[in-house]
Amino acid sequence: METVETIAGARARRCTDRAAGRRVALVPTMGYLHEGHLALVRRARELGDAVWVSIFVNPTQFGPNEDFERYPRDLKRDAALLEAEGVDVLFAPTVEEMYPREPVVKVSFPGLDNVLCGASRPGHFAGVGLVVAKLFNIVEPHVAVFGQKDAQQALLIRRLAADLSFPVEIEVTPTVREPDGLAMSSRNTYLSPTERAAAPVLYRALLAAAGAIAAGERDPAAVEALLRATVGAEPLAGLEYAVCVDAETLGRPERIGRPVLLALAVRFGATRLIDNLPVTPPEEG
Ligand code: AMP
């Protein structure tokens, strides 16, 4: 595995891959890798012949009172995991390399970036959009792999690639979970043992809501009430949002007649966890 830390180094390696006719698959991450990330890497291996992983804790997607400073980092361990997966290139730039000065370009997704996570994290998706656009321009991947775990992010990146005509395919892979259902996340390391024991309530709530839709519930308000009630029964869980929204527009449908996204954000102490489940209602009639 080659590790590159500069944009010039990444472009040079990219030229080598292009000259060799390799199909480049990129997995953007913020590091502190877990099995969820590695599932993306394995999917990238299926989709390309040169697998690139980027590790960059992107300051522009963190709010002033968020966890940028304390976000877990362990580049040595991450590099060993990626090496074992047969990754070809690790791109791990510094903040100064990516942002030598304050960027003036803003990426916004009006109507899609002020709902769900965007409502409580103003500027977050603008930061994500900016860094992903930069990564696409630096690495020029044929395909980029993202996780369903961050459903709103995956949707916005699909729009970013389509609207700005990036010549990249966007692949989204299912959420990888712990045996008790908790979605894997680098932020799970913040949880105390009691919080960790309570955290599977997110997935339980999503499954209960999906079960209600499978049993015929078509009222999004009733589905949201079920999500809220399930999370509310867990004393350590502080609900931020619980929604049943259209999977494409993220707007609340009047009735569940098309694929929806069930999505949750829940706080355990200072730790904010998210999870979601896409649900297609069974055909009626
Ligand atoms: P992060 O390092 O948290 O920015 O995540 C990097 C990529 O890994 C994103 O596309 C995430 O959606 C994806 N990811 C994170 N956790 C999981 C998981 N549990 N299952 C699948 N993908 C994940």
PDB file of C-alpha atoms and ligand atoms in Angstrom:
ATOM      1  CA  MET A   1       0.000   0.000   0.000  1.00  0.00           C
ATOM      2  CA  GLU A   2       1.245   3.442  -0.910  1.00  0.00           C
ATOM      3  CA  THR A   3       0.492   6.247   1.535  1.00  0.00           C
ATOM      4  CA  VAL A   4       0.273   9.736   0.046  1.00  0.00           C
ATOM      5  CA  GLU A   5      -0.130  12.880   2.087  1.00  0.00           C
ATOM      6  CA  THR A   6      -0.109  15.573  -0.557  1.00  0.00           C
ATOM      7  CA  ILE A   7      -2.475  16.492  -3.375  1.00  0.00           C
ATOM      8  CA  ALA A   8       0.455  16.476  -5.813  1.00  0.00           C
ATOM      9  CA  GLY A   9       1.414  12.984  -4.631  1.00  0.00           C
ATOM     10  CA  ALA A  10      -2.158  11.765  -5.086  1.00  0.00           C
ATOM     11  CA  ARG A  11      -2.312  13.221  -8.608  1.00  0.00           C
ATOM     12  CA  ALA A  12       0.997  11.558  -9.527  1.00  0.00           C
ATOM     13  CA  ARG A  13      -0.259   8.193  -8.302  1.00  0.00           C
ATOM     14  CA  ARG A  14      -3.553   8.773 -10.108  1.00  0.00           C
ATOM     15  CA  CYS A  15      -1.615   9.280 -13.365  1.00  0.00           C
ATOM     16  CA  THR A  16       0.096   5.928 -12.824  1.00  0.00           C
ATOM     17  CA  ASP A  17      -3.258   4.233 -12.290  1.00  0.00           C
ATOM     18  CA  ARG A  18      -4.695   5.905 -15.387  1.00  0.00           C
ATOM     19  CA  ALA A  19      -1.702   4.904 -17.543  1.00  0.00           C
ATOM     20  CA  ALA A  20      -2.144   1.302 -16.354  1.00  0.00           C
ATOM     21  CA  GLY A  21      -5.840   1.453 -17.277  1.00  0.00           C
ATOM     22  CA  ARG A  22      -6.949   0.747 -13.711  1.00  0.00           C
ATOM     23  CA  ARG A  23     -10.477   1.389 -12.544  1.00  0.00           C
ATOM     24  CA  VAL A  24     -10.167   3.479  -9.390  1.00  0.00           C
ATOM     25  CA  ALA A  25     -12.572   2.937  -6.491  1.00  0.00           C
ATOM     26  CA  LEU A  26     -12.446   5.486  -3.660  1.00  0.00           C
ATOM     27  CA  VAL A  27     -13.693   5.096  -0.083  1.00  0.00           C
ATOM     28  CA  PRO A  28     -13.733   8.460   1.732  1.00  0.00           C
ATOM     29  CA  THR A  29     -13.516   8.196   5.541  1.00  0.00           C
ATOM     30  CA  MET A  30     -12.556  10.101   8.647  1.00  0.00           C
ATOM     31  CA  GLY A  31     -10.555   7.142   9.935  1.00  0.00           C
ATOM     32  CA  TYR A  32     -10.664   5.272  13.238  1.00  0.00           C
ATOM     33  CA  LEU A  33     -11.775   2.404  11.093  1.00  0.00           C
ATOM     34  CA  HIS A  34     -14.214  -0.328  12.051  1.00  0.00           C
ATOM     35  CA  GLU A  35     -15.924  -3.200  10.231  1.00  0.00           C
ATOM     36  CA  GLY A  36     -18.421  -0.788   8.646  1.00  0.00           C
ATOM     37  CA  HIS A  37     -15.591   1.029   6.880  1.00  0.00           C
ATOM     38  CA  LEU A  38     -13.957  -2.259   5.928  1.00  0.00           C
ATOM     39  CA  ALA A  39     -17.191  -3.461   4.309  1.00  0.00           C
ATOM     40  CA  LEU A  40     -16.984  -0.367   2.085  1.00  0.00           C
ATOM     41  CA  VAL A  41     -13.363  -1.201   1.276  1.00  0.00           C
ATOM     42  CA  ARG A  42     -14.321  -4.773   0.325  1.00  0.00           C
ATOM     43  CA  ARG A  43     -17.109  -3.467  -1.916  1.00  0.00           C
ATOM     44  CA  ALA A  44     -14.603  -1.077  -3.503  1.00  0.00           C
ATOM     45  CA  ARG A  45     -12.330  -4.034  -4.195  1.00  0.00           C
ATOM     46  CA  GLU A  46     -15.202  -5.703  -6.101  1.00  0.00           C
ATOM     47  CA  LEU A  47     -15.879  -2.560  -8.099  1.00  0.00           C
ATOM     48  CA  GLY A  48     -12.382  -1.412  -9.003  1.00  0.00           C
ATOM     49  CA  ASP A  49      -8.848  -2.607  -9.542  1.00  0.00           C
ATOM     50  CA  ALA A  50      -7.141   0.167  -7.644  1.00  0.00           C
ATOM     51  CA  VAL A  51      -8.700   0.758  -4.220  1.00  0.00           C
ATOM     52  CA  TRP A  52      -8.083   4.150  -2.665  1.00  0.00           C
ATOM     53  CA  VAL A  53      -9.098   5.056   0.878  1.00  0.00           C
ATOM     54  CA  SER A  54      -8.945   8.616   2.146  1.00  0.00           C
ATOM     55  CA  ILE A  55      -8.625   9.405   5.827  1.00  0.00           C
ATOM     56  CA  PHE A  56      -9.270  13.030   6.661  1.00  0.00           C
ATOM     57  CA  VAL A  57     -11.051  14.423   9.695  1.00  0.00           C
ATOM     58  CA  ASN A  58     -12.601  17.303   7.826  1.00  0.00           C
ATOM     59  CA  PRO A  59     -12.868  20.438   9.970  1.00  0.00           C
ATOM     60  CA  THR A  60     -15.361  22.159   7.658  1.00  0.00           C
ATOM     61  CA  GLN A  61     -18.081  19.637   8.481  1.00  0.00           C
ATOM     62  CA  PHE A  62     -17.844  20.101  12.252  1.00  0.00           C
ATOM     63  CA  GLY A  63     -19.717  22.895  14.027  1.00  0.00           C
ATOM     64  CA  PRO A  64     -17.907  25.156  16.525  1.00  0.00           C
ATOM     65  CA  ASN A  65     -19.207  23.171  19.517  1.00  0.00           C
ATOM     66  CA  GLU A  66     -18.812  19.735  17.976  1.00  0.00           C
ATOM     67  CA  ASP A  67     -16.193  17.045  18.486  1.00  0.00           C
ATOM     68  CA  PHE A  68     -13.563  17.918  15.845  1.00  0.00           C
ATOM     69  CA  GLU A  69     -10.723  18.111  18.395  1.00  0.00           C
ATOM     70  CA  ARG A  70     -11.654  14.966  20.290  1.00  0.00           C
ATOM     71  CA  TYR A  71     -12.739  12.908  17.255  1.00  0.00           C
ATOM     72  CA  PRO A  72     -10.798   9.603  17.632  1.00  0.00           C
ATOM     73  CA  ARG A  73      -7.705   9.265  15.454  1.00  0.00           C
ATOM     74  CA  ASP A  74      -5.224   6.386  15.023  1.00  0.00           C
ATOM     75  CA  LEU A  75      -3.586   6.531  11.620  1.00  0.00           C
ATOM     76  CA  LYS A  76      -1.065   3.779  12.353  1.00  0.00           C
ATOM     77  CA  ARG A  77      -3.744   1.260  13.285  1.00  0.00           C
ATOM     78  CA  ASP A  78      -5.930   2.345  10.343  1.00  0.00           C
ATOM     79  CA  ALA A  79      -3.033   1.940   7.902  1.00  0.00           C
ATOM     80  CA  ALA A  80      -2.377  -1.605   9.185  1.00  0.00           C
ATOM     81  CA  LEU A  81      -6.064  -2.538   8.749  1.00  0.00           C
ATOM     82  CA  LEU A  82      -6.102  -1.146   5.198  1.00  0.00           C
ATOM     83  CA  GLU A  83      -2.854  -2.853   4.310  1.00  0.00           C
ATOM     84  CA  ALA A  84      -4.394  -6.172   5.463  1.00  0.00           C
ATOM     85  CA  GLU A  85      -7.396  -5.506   3.183  1.00  0.00           C
ATOM     86  CA  GLY A  86      -5.087  -5.118   0.191  1.00  0.00           C
ATOM     87  CA  VAL A  87      -5.815  -1.414  -0.282  1.00  0.00           C
ATOM     88  CA  ASP A  88      -3.621   0.153  -2.951  1.00  0.00           C
ATOM     89  CA  VAL A  89      -3.491   3.785  -1.890  1.00  0.00           C
ATOM     90  CA  LEU A  90      -4.115   5.569   1.410  1.00  0.00           C
ATOM     91  CA  PHE A  91      -4.607   9.301   0.941  1.00  0.00           C
ATOM     92  CA  ALA A  92      -4.165  10.993   4.316  1.00  0.00           C
ATOM     93  CA  PRO A  93      -3.658  14.718   3.839  1.00  0.00           C
ATOM     94  CA  THR A  94      -3.238  17.308   6.598  1.00  0.00           C
ATOM     95  CA  VAL A  95      -5.757  20.089   7.162  1.00  0.00           C
ATOM     96  CA  GLU A  96      -3.202  22.592   5.794  1.00  0.00           C
ATOM     97  CA  GLU A  97      -2.823  20.529   2.625  1.00  0.00           C
ATOM     98  CA  MET A  98      -6.579  20.418   2.000  1.00  0.00           C
ATOM     99  CA  TYR A  99      -7.323  23.975   3.138  1.00  0.00           C
ATOM    100  CA  PRO A 100      -4.225  26.167   2.734  1.00  0.00           C
ATOM    101  CA  ARG A 101      -6.602  29.082   3.225  1.00  0.00           C
ATOM    102  CA  GLU A 102     -10.224  29.563   4.197  1.00  0.00           C
ATOM    103  CA  PRO A 103     -12.316  28.264   1.277  1.00  0.00           C
ATOM    104  CA  VAL A 104     -14.810  30.764  -0.138  1.00  0.00           C
ATOM    105  CA  VAL A 105     -16.726  28.277  -2.272  1.00  0.00           C
ATOM    106  CA  LYS A 106     -19.868  27.052  -0.573  1.00  0.00           C
ATOM    107  CA  VAL A 107     -21.689  23.864  -1.484  1.00  0.00           C
ATOM    108  CA  SER A 108     -25.316  23.923  -0.456  1.00  0.00           C
ATOM    109  CA  PHE A 109     -28.238  21.612  -0.978  1.00  0.00           C
ATOM    110  CA  PRO A 110     -31.254  23.851  -0.444  1.00  0.00           C
ATOM    111  CA  GLY A 111     -34.206  21.980   0.982  1.00  0.00           C
ATOM    112  CA  LEU A 112     -32.137  18.854   1.637  1.00  0.00           C
ATOM    113  CA  ASP A 113     -29.447  20.133   4.019  1.00  0.00           C
ATOM    114  CA  ASN A 114     -31.619  21.829   6.632  1.00  0.00           C
ATOM    115  CA  VAL A 115     -33.647  18.773   7.600  1.00  0.00           C
ATOM    116  CA  LEU A 116     -32.808  15.666   9.686  1.00  0.00           C
ATOM    117  CA  CYS A 117     -29.121  15.992  10.702  1.00  0.00           C
ATOM    118  CA  GLY A 118     -28.851  19.328   8.885  1.00  0.00           C
ATOM    119  CA  ALA A 119     -31.415  20.898  11.217  1.00  0.00           C
ATOM    120  CA  SER A 120     -29.191  20.514  14.284  1.00  0.00           C
ATOM    121  CA  ARG A 121     -25.848  20.678  12.431  1.00  0.00           C
ATOM    122  CA  PRO A 122     -25.975  23.874  10.358  1.00  0.00           C
ATOM    123  CA  GLY A 123     -23.160  23.929   7.797  1.00  0.00           C
ATOM    124  CA  HIS A 124     -22.401  20.228   8.233  1.00  0.00           C
ATOM    125  CA  PHE A 125     -23.483  19.124   4.774  1.00  0.00           C
ATOM    126  CA  ALA A 126     -21.859  22.154   3.146  1.00  0.00           C
ATOM    127  CA  GLY A 127     -18.601  20.915   4.688  1.00  0.00           C
ATOM    128  CA  VAL A 128     -19.231  17.363   3.524  1.00  0.00           C
ATOM    129  CA  GLY A 129     -20.113  18.563   0.009  1.00  0.00           C
ATOM    130  CA  LEU A 130     -16.970  20.683  -0.199  1.00  0.00           C
ATOM    131  CA  VAL A 131     -14.562  17.987   0.941  1.00  0.00           C
ATOM    132  CA  VAL A 132     -16.142  15.279  -1.218  1.00  0.00           C
ATOM    133  CA  ALA A 133     -16.013  17.571  -4.272  1.00  0.00           C
ATOM    134  CA  LYS A 134     -12.321  18.184  -3.538  1.00  0.00           C
ATOM    135  CA  LEU A 135     -11.654  14.456  -3.139  1.00  0.00           C
ATOM    136  CA  PHE A 136     -13.427  13.726  -6.420  1.00  0.00           C
ATOM    137  CA  ASN A 137     -11.278  16.336  -8.163  1.00  0.00           C
ATOM    138  CA  ILE A 138      -8.046  15.121  -6.581  1.00  0.00           C
ATOM    139  CA  VAL A 139      -8.569  11.359  -6.952  1.00  0.00           C
ATOM    140  CA  GLU A 140     -10.883  11.329 -10.011  1.00  0.00           C
ATOM    141  CA  PRO A 141     -12.354   7.964  -9.005  1.00  0.00           C
ATOM    142  CA  HIS A 142     -14.469   5.918 -11.393  1.00  0.00           C
ATOM    143  CA  VAL A 143     -16.585   4.840  -8.450  1.00  0.00           C
ATOM    144  CA  ALA A 144     -16.895   6.073  -4.857  1.00  0.00           C
ATOM    145  CA  VAL A 145     -18.358   3.978  -2.051  1.00  0.00           C
ATOM    146  CA  PHE A 146     -20.408   5.406   0.826  1.00  0.00           C
ATOM    147  CA  GLY A 147     -22.399   3.838   3.673  1.00  0.00           C
ATOM    148  CA  GLN A 148     -26.157   3.765   4.125  1.00  0.00           C
ATOM    149  CA  LYS A 149     -25.383   4.514   7.798  1.00  0.00           C
ATOM    150  CA  ASP A 150     -25.196   8.176   6.760  1.00  0.00           C
ATOM    151  CA  ALA A 151     -28.288   8.080   4.560  1.00  0.00           C
ATOM    152  CA  GLN A 152     -28.725  11.837   4.163  1.00  0.00           C
ATOM    153  CA  GLN A 153     -25.050  12.220   3.262  1.00  0.00           C
ATOM    154  CA  ALA A 154     -25.308   9.440   0.652  1.00  0.00           C
ATOM    155  CA  LEU A 155     -28.358  11.092  -0.899  1.00  0.00           C
ATOM    156  CA  LEU A 156     -26.695  14.519  -1.062  1.00  0.00           C
ATOM    157  CA  ILE A 157     -23.519  13.067  -2.565  1.00  0.00           C
ATOM    158  CA  ARG A 158     -25.546  11.385  -5.295  1.00  0.00           C
ATOM    159  CA  ARG A 159     -27.019  14.808  -6.057  1.00  0.00           C
ATOM    160  CA  LEU A 160     -23.597  16.482  -5.886  1.00  0.00           C
ATOM    161  CA  ALA A 161     -22.159  14.029  -8.418  1.00  0.00           C
ATOM    162  CA  ALA A 162     -25.183  14.298 -10.729  1.00  0.00           C
ATOM    163  CA  ASP A 163     -25.699  18.064 -10.521  1.00  0.00           C
ATOM    164  CA  LEU A 164     -21.994  18.907 -10.982  1.00  0.00           C
ATOM    165  CA  SER A 165     -21.474  16.135 -13.585  1.00  0.00           C
ATOM    166  CA  PHE A 166     -18.641  14.437 -11.756  1.00  0.00           C
ATOM    167  CA  PRO A 167     -17.757  11.370 -13.860  1.00  0.00           C
ATOM    168  CA  VAL A 168     -18.109   9.071 -10.874  1.00  0.00           C
ATOM    169  CA  GLU A 169     -20.537   6.334  -9.954  1.00  0.00           C
ATOM    170  CA  ILE A 170     -21.848   6.483  -6.406  1.00  0.00           C
ATOM    171  CA  GLU A 171     -22.247   3.164  -4.645  1.00  0.00           C
ATOM    172  CA  VAL A 172     -24.042   2.912  -1.289  1.00  0.00           C
ATOM    173  CA  THR A 173     -23.610  -0.184   0.880  1.00  0.00           C
ATOM    174  CA  PRO A 174     -25.767  -1.444   3.764  1.00  0.00           C
ATOM    175  CA  THR A 175     -25.115  -0.498   7.387  1.00  0.00           C
ATOM    176  CA  VAL A 176     -22.869  -2.882   9.301  1.00  0.00           C
ATOM    177  CA  ARG A 177     -24.072  -3.557  12.846  1.00  0.00           C
ATOM    178  CA  GLU A 178     -22.797  -5.021  16.099  1.00  0.00           C
ATOM    179  CA  PRO A 179     -24.420  -8.359  17.036  1.00  0.00           C
ATOM    180  CA  ASP A 180     -26.951  -6.479  19.234  1.00  0.00           C
ATOM    181  CA  GLY A 181     -27.994  -4.238  16.337  1.00  0.00           C
ATOM    182  CA  LEU A 182     -26.057  -1.065  17.175  1.00  0.00           C
ATOM    183  CA  ALA A 183     -24.771   0.490  13.945  1.00  0.00           C
ATOM    184  CA  MET A 184     -20.977   0.563  13.969  1.00  0.00           C
ATOM    185  CA  SER A 185     -19.587   4.062  14.358  1.00  0.00           C
ATOM    186  CA  SER A 186     -16.272   5.612  15.343  1.00  0.00           C
ATOM    187  CA  ARG A 187     -18.301   7.612  17.893  1.00  0.00           C
ATOM    188  CA  ASN A 188     -19.441   4.434  19.720  1.00  0.00           C
ATOM    189  CA  THR A 189     -16.092   4.614  21.553  1.00  0.00           C
ATOM    190  CA  TYR A 190     -17.411   7.686  23.428  1.00  0.00           C
ATOM    191  CA  LEU A 191     -20.181   5.631  25.094  1.00  0.00           C
ATOM    192  CA  SER A 192     -19.909   4.590  28.758  1.00  0.00           C
ATOM    193  CA  PRO A 193     -20.694   0.905  29.438  1.00  0.00           C
ATOM    194  CA  THR A 194     -24.267   1.732  30.525  1.00  0.00           C
ATOM    195  CA  GLU A 195     -24.816   3.971  27.499  1.00  0.00           C
ATOM    196  CA  ARG A 196     -23.407   1.264  25.239  1.00  0.00           C
ATOM    197  CA  ALA A 197     -25.846  -1.243  26.732  1.00  0.00           C
ATOM    198  CA  ALA A 198     -28.756   1.140  26.048  1.00  0.00           C
ATOM    199  CA  ALA A 199     -27.698   2.191  22.543  1.00  0.00           C
ATOM    200  CA  PRO A 200     -29.320  -0.710  20.598  1.00  0.00           C
ATOM    201  CA  VAL A 201     -32.644   1.039  21.281  1.00  0.00           C
ATOM    202  CA  LEU A 202     -32.131   2.936  17.998  1.00  0.00           C
ATOM    203  CA  TYR A 203     -32.233  -0.224  15.903  1.00  0.00           C
ATOM    204  CA  ARG A 204     -35.050  -1.702  17.997  1.00  0.00           C
ATOM    205  CA  ALA A 205     -37.132   1.405  17.319  1.00  0.00           C
ATOM    206  CA  LEU A 206     -36.383   1.254  13.578  1.00  0.00           C
ATOM    207  CA  LEU A 207     -37.341  -2.432  13.417  1.00  0.00           C
ATOM    208  CA  ALA A 208     -40.576  -1.799  15.324  1.00  0.00           C
ATOM    209  CA  ALA A 209     -41.484   1.018  12.920  1.00  0.00           C
ATOM    210  CA  ALA A 210     -40.586  -1.059   9.854  1.00  0.00           C
ATOM    211  CA  GLY A 211     -42.719  -3.872  11.293  1.00  0.00           C
ATOM    212  CA  ALA A 212     -45.682  -1.524  11.616  1.00  0.00           C
ATOM    213  CA  ILE A 213     -45.345  -0.500   7.946  1.00  0.00           C
ATOM    214  CA  ALA A 214     -45.097  -4.160   6.921  1.00  0.00           C
ATOM    215  CA  ALA A 215     -48.284  -4.808   8.908  1.00  0.00           C
ATOM    216  CA  GLY A 216     -50.132  -2.106   6.956  1.00  0.00           C
ATOM    217  CA  GLU A 217     -49.515   1.200   8.771  1.00  0.00           C
ATOM    218  CA  ARG A 218     -49.472   3.993   6.158  1.00  0.00           C
ATOM    219  CA  ASP A 219     -49.601   7.091   8.369  1.00  0.00           C
ATOM    220  CA  PRO A 220     -46.106   8.594   8.779  1.00  0.00           C
ATOM    221  CA  ALA A 221     -47.196  10.384  11.968  1.00  0.00           C
ATOM    222  CA  ALA A 222     -48.131   7.047  13.563  1.00  0.00           C
ATOM    223  CA  VAL A 223     -44.793   5.551  12.497  1.00  0.00           C
ATOM    224  CA  GLU A 224     -42.927   8.529  13.975  1.00  0.00           C
ATOM    225  CA  ALA A 225     -44.933   8.196  17.198  1.00  0.00           C
ATOM    226  CA  LEU A 226     -43.848   4.562  17.453  1.00  0.00           C
ATOM    227  CA  LEU A 227     -40.194   5.535  16.912  1.00  0.00           C
ATOM    228  CA  ARG A 228     -40.489   8.231  19.612  1.00  0.00           C
ATOM    229  CA  ALA A 229     -42.231   5.917  22.075  1.00  0.00           C
ATOM    230  CA  THR A 230     -39.627   3.161  21.678  1.00  0.00           C
ATOM    231  CA  VAL A 231     -36.694   5.528  22.123  1.00  0.00           C
ATOM    232  CA  GLY A 232     -38.549   7.356  24.920  1.00  0.00           C
ATOM    233  CA  ALA A 233     -38.785   4.145  26.932  1.00  0.00           C
ATOM    234  CA  GLU A 234     -34.988   4.154  27.312  1.00  0.00           C
ATOM    235  CA  PRO A 235     -34.123   6.557  30.169  1.00  0.00           C
ATOM    236  CA  LEU A 236     -30.553   7.285  28.967  1.00  0.00           C
ATOM    237  CA  ALA A 237     -31.672   8.177  25.441  1.00  0.00           C
ATOM    238  CA  GLY A 238     -32.349  11.816  24.527  1.00  0.00           C
ATOM    239  CA  LEU A 239     -34.219  11.982  21.248  1.00  0.00           C
ATOM    240  CA  GLU A 240     -33.113  14.612  18.735  1.00  0.00           C
ATOM    241  CA  TYR A 241     -35.302  13.542  15.838  1.00  0.00           C
ATOM    242  CA  ALA A 242     -37.378  10.567  14.739  1.00  0.00           C
ATOM    243  CA  VAL A 243     -38.756  10.820  11.216  1.00  0.00           C
ATOM    244  CA  CYS A 244     -40.490   8.867   8.496  1.00  0.00           C
ATOM    245  CA  VAL A 245     -39.683  10.761   5.284  1.00  0.00           C
ATOM    246  CA  ASP A 246     -39.735  10.211   1.545  1.00  0.00           C
ATOM    247  CA  ALA A 247     -36.484   8.423   0.650  1.00  0.00           C
ATOM    248  CA  GLU A 248     -35.774  10.816  -2.259  1.00  0.00           C
ATOM    249  CA  THR A 249     -37.008  14.226  -1.141  1.00  0.00           C
ATOM    250  CA  LEU A 250     -36.640  13.793   2.646  1.00  0.00           C
ATOM    251  CA  GLY A 251     -40.041  15.486   2.927  1.00  0.00           C
ATOM    252  CA  ARG A 252     -42.841  14.064   5.057  1.00  0.00           C
ATOM    253  CA  PRO A 253     -45.337  12.231   2.778  1.00  0.00           C
ATOM    254  CA  GLU A 254     -49.045  12.461   3.549  1.00  0.00           C
ATOM    255  CA  ARG A 255     -49.230   8.724   3.286  1.00  0.00           C
ATOM    256  CA  ILE A 256     -46.622   5.982   2.984  1.00  0.00           C
ATOM    257  CA  GLY A 257     -47.016   4.908  -0.642  1.00  0.00           C
ATOM    258  CA  ARG A 258     -43.403   5.039  -1.852  1.00  0.00           C
ATOM    259  CA  PRO A 259     -40.045   4.085  -0.320  1.00  0.00           C
ATOM    260  CA  VAL A 260     -39.446   5.948   2.919  1.00  0.00           C
ATOM    261  CA  LEU A 261     -36.489   6.477   5.183  1.00  0.00           C
ATOM    262  CA  LEU A 262     -36.956   5.895   8.891  1.00  0.00           C
ATOM    263  CA  ALA A 263     -34.254   7.946  10.587  1.00  0.00           C
ATOM    264  CA  LEU A 264     -33.206   8.706  14.147  1.00  0.00           C
ATOM    265  CA  ALA A 265     -30.717  10.884  15.981  1.00  0.00           C
ATOM    266  CA  VAL A 266     -30.375  10.146  19.683  1.00  0.00           C
ATOM    267  CA  ARG A 267     -28.063  11.535  22.353  1.00  0.00           C
ATOM    268  CA  PHE A 268     -26.511   9.479  25.090  1.00  0.00           C
ATOM    269  CA  GLY A 269     -24.869  12.068  27.319  1.00  0.00           C
ATOM    270  CA  ALA A 270     -22.626  14.113  25.011  1.00  0.00           C
ATOM    271  CA  THR A 271     -22.585  11.404  22.327  1.00  0.00           C
ATOM    272  CA  ARG A 272     -24.894  11.774  19.353  1.00  0.00           C
ATOM    273  CA  LEU A 273     -25.764   8.578  17.479  1.00  0.00           C
ATOM    274  CA  ILE A 274     -27.677   8.267  14.210  1.00  0.00           C
ATOM    275  CA  ASP A 275     -29.259   5.317  12.492  1.00  0.00           C
ATOM    276  CA  ASN A 276     -31.794   4.716   9.746  1.00  0.00           C
ATOM    277  CA  LEU A 277     -33.654   2.072   7.818  1.00  0.00           C
ATOM    278  CA  PRO A 278     -34.951   2.417   4.248  1.00  0.00           C
ATOM    279  CA  VAL A 279     -38.374   0.790   3.944  1.00  0.00           C
ATOM    280  CA  THR A 280     -40.359   0.025   0.809  1.00  0.00           C
ATOM    281  CA  PRO A 281     -44.040  -0.466   1.597  1.00  0.00           C
ATOM    282  CA  PRO A 282     -45.454  -3.691   0.212  1.00  0.00           C
ATOM    283  CA  GLU A 283     -47.623  -3.326  -2.904  1.00  0.00           C
ATOM    284  CA  GLU A 284     -51.252  -2.797  -2.057  1.00  0.00           C
ATOM    285  CA  GLY A 285     -54.323  -4.313  -3.671  1.00  0.00           C
TER     286      GLY A 285
HETATM  287  P1  AMP B   1     -16.909   8.246   8.563  1.00  0.00           P
HETATM  288  O1  AMP B   1     -15.509   7.809   8.757  1.00  0.00           O
HETATM  289  O2  AMP B   1     -17.773   8.123   9.765  1.00  0.00           O
HETATM  290  O3  AMP B   1     -17.000   9.581   7.866  1.00  0.00           O
HETATM  291  O4  AMP B   1     -17.539   7.206   7.535  1.00  0.00           O
HETATM  292  C1  AMP B   1     -16.940   6.952   6.285  1.00  0.00           C
HETATM  293  C2  AMP B   1     -17.869   6.143   5.444  1.00  0.00           C
HETATM  294  O5  AMP B   1     -18.156   4.909   6.114  1.00  0.00           O
HETATM  295  C3  AMP B   1     -19.223   6.832   5.202  1.00  0.00           C
HETATM  296  O6  AMP B   1     -19.633   6.595   3.859  1.00  0.00           O
HETATM  297  C4  AMP B   1     -20.119   6.145   6.192  1.00  0.00           C
HETATM  298  O7  AMP B   1     -21.477   6.140   5.805  1.00  0.00           O
HETATM  299  C5  AMP B   1     -19.549   4.738   6.177  1.00  0.00           C
HETATM  300  N1  AMP B   1     -19.909   4.029   7.402  1.00  0.00           N
HETATM  301  C6  AMP B   1     -19.716   4.443   8.693  1.00  0.00           C
HETATM  302  N2  AMP B   1     -20.228   3.547   9.552  1.00  0.00           N
HETATM  303  C7  AMP B   1     -20.760   2.555   8.803  1.00  0.00           C
HETATM  304  C8  AMP B   1     -21.446   1.330   9.107  1.00  0.00           C
HETATM  305  N3  AMP B   1     -21.703   0.961  10.364  1.00  0.00           N
HETATM  306  N4  AMP B   1     -21.847   0.553   8.082  1.00  0.00           N
HETATM  307  C9  AMP B   1     -21.607   0.922   6.798  1.00  0.00           C
HETATM  308  N5  AMP B   1     -20.967   2.059   6.452  1.00  0.00           N
HETATM  309  C10 AMP B   1     -20.553   2.855   7.427  1.00  0.00           C
END
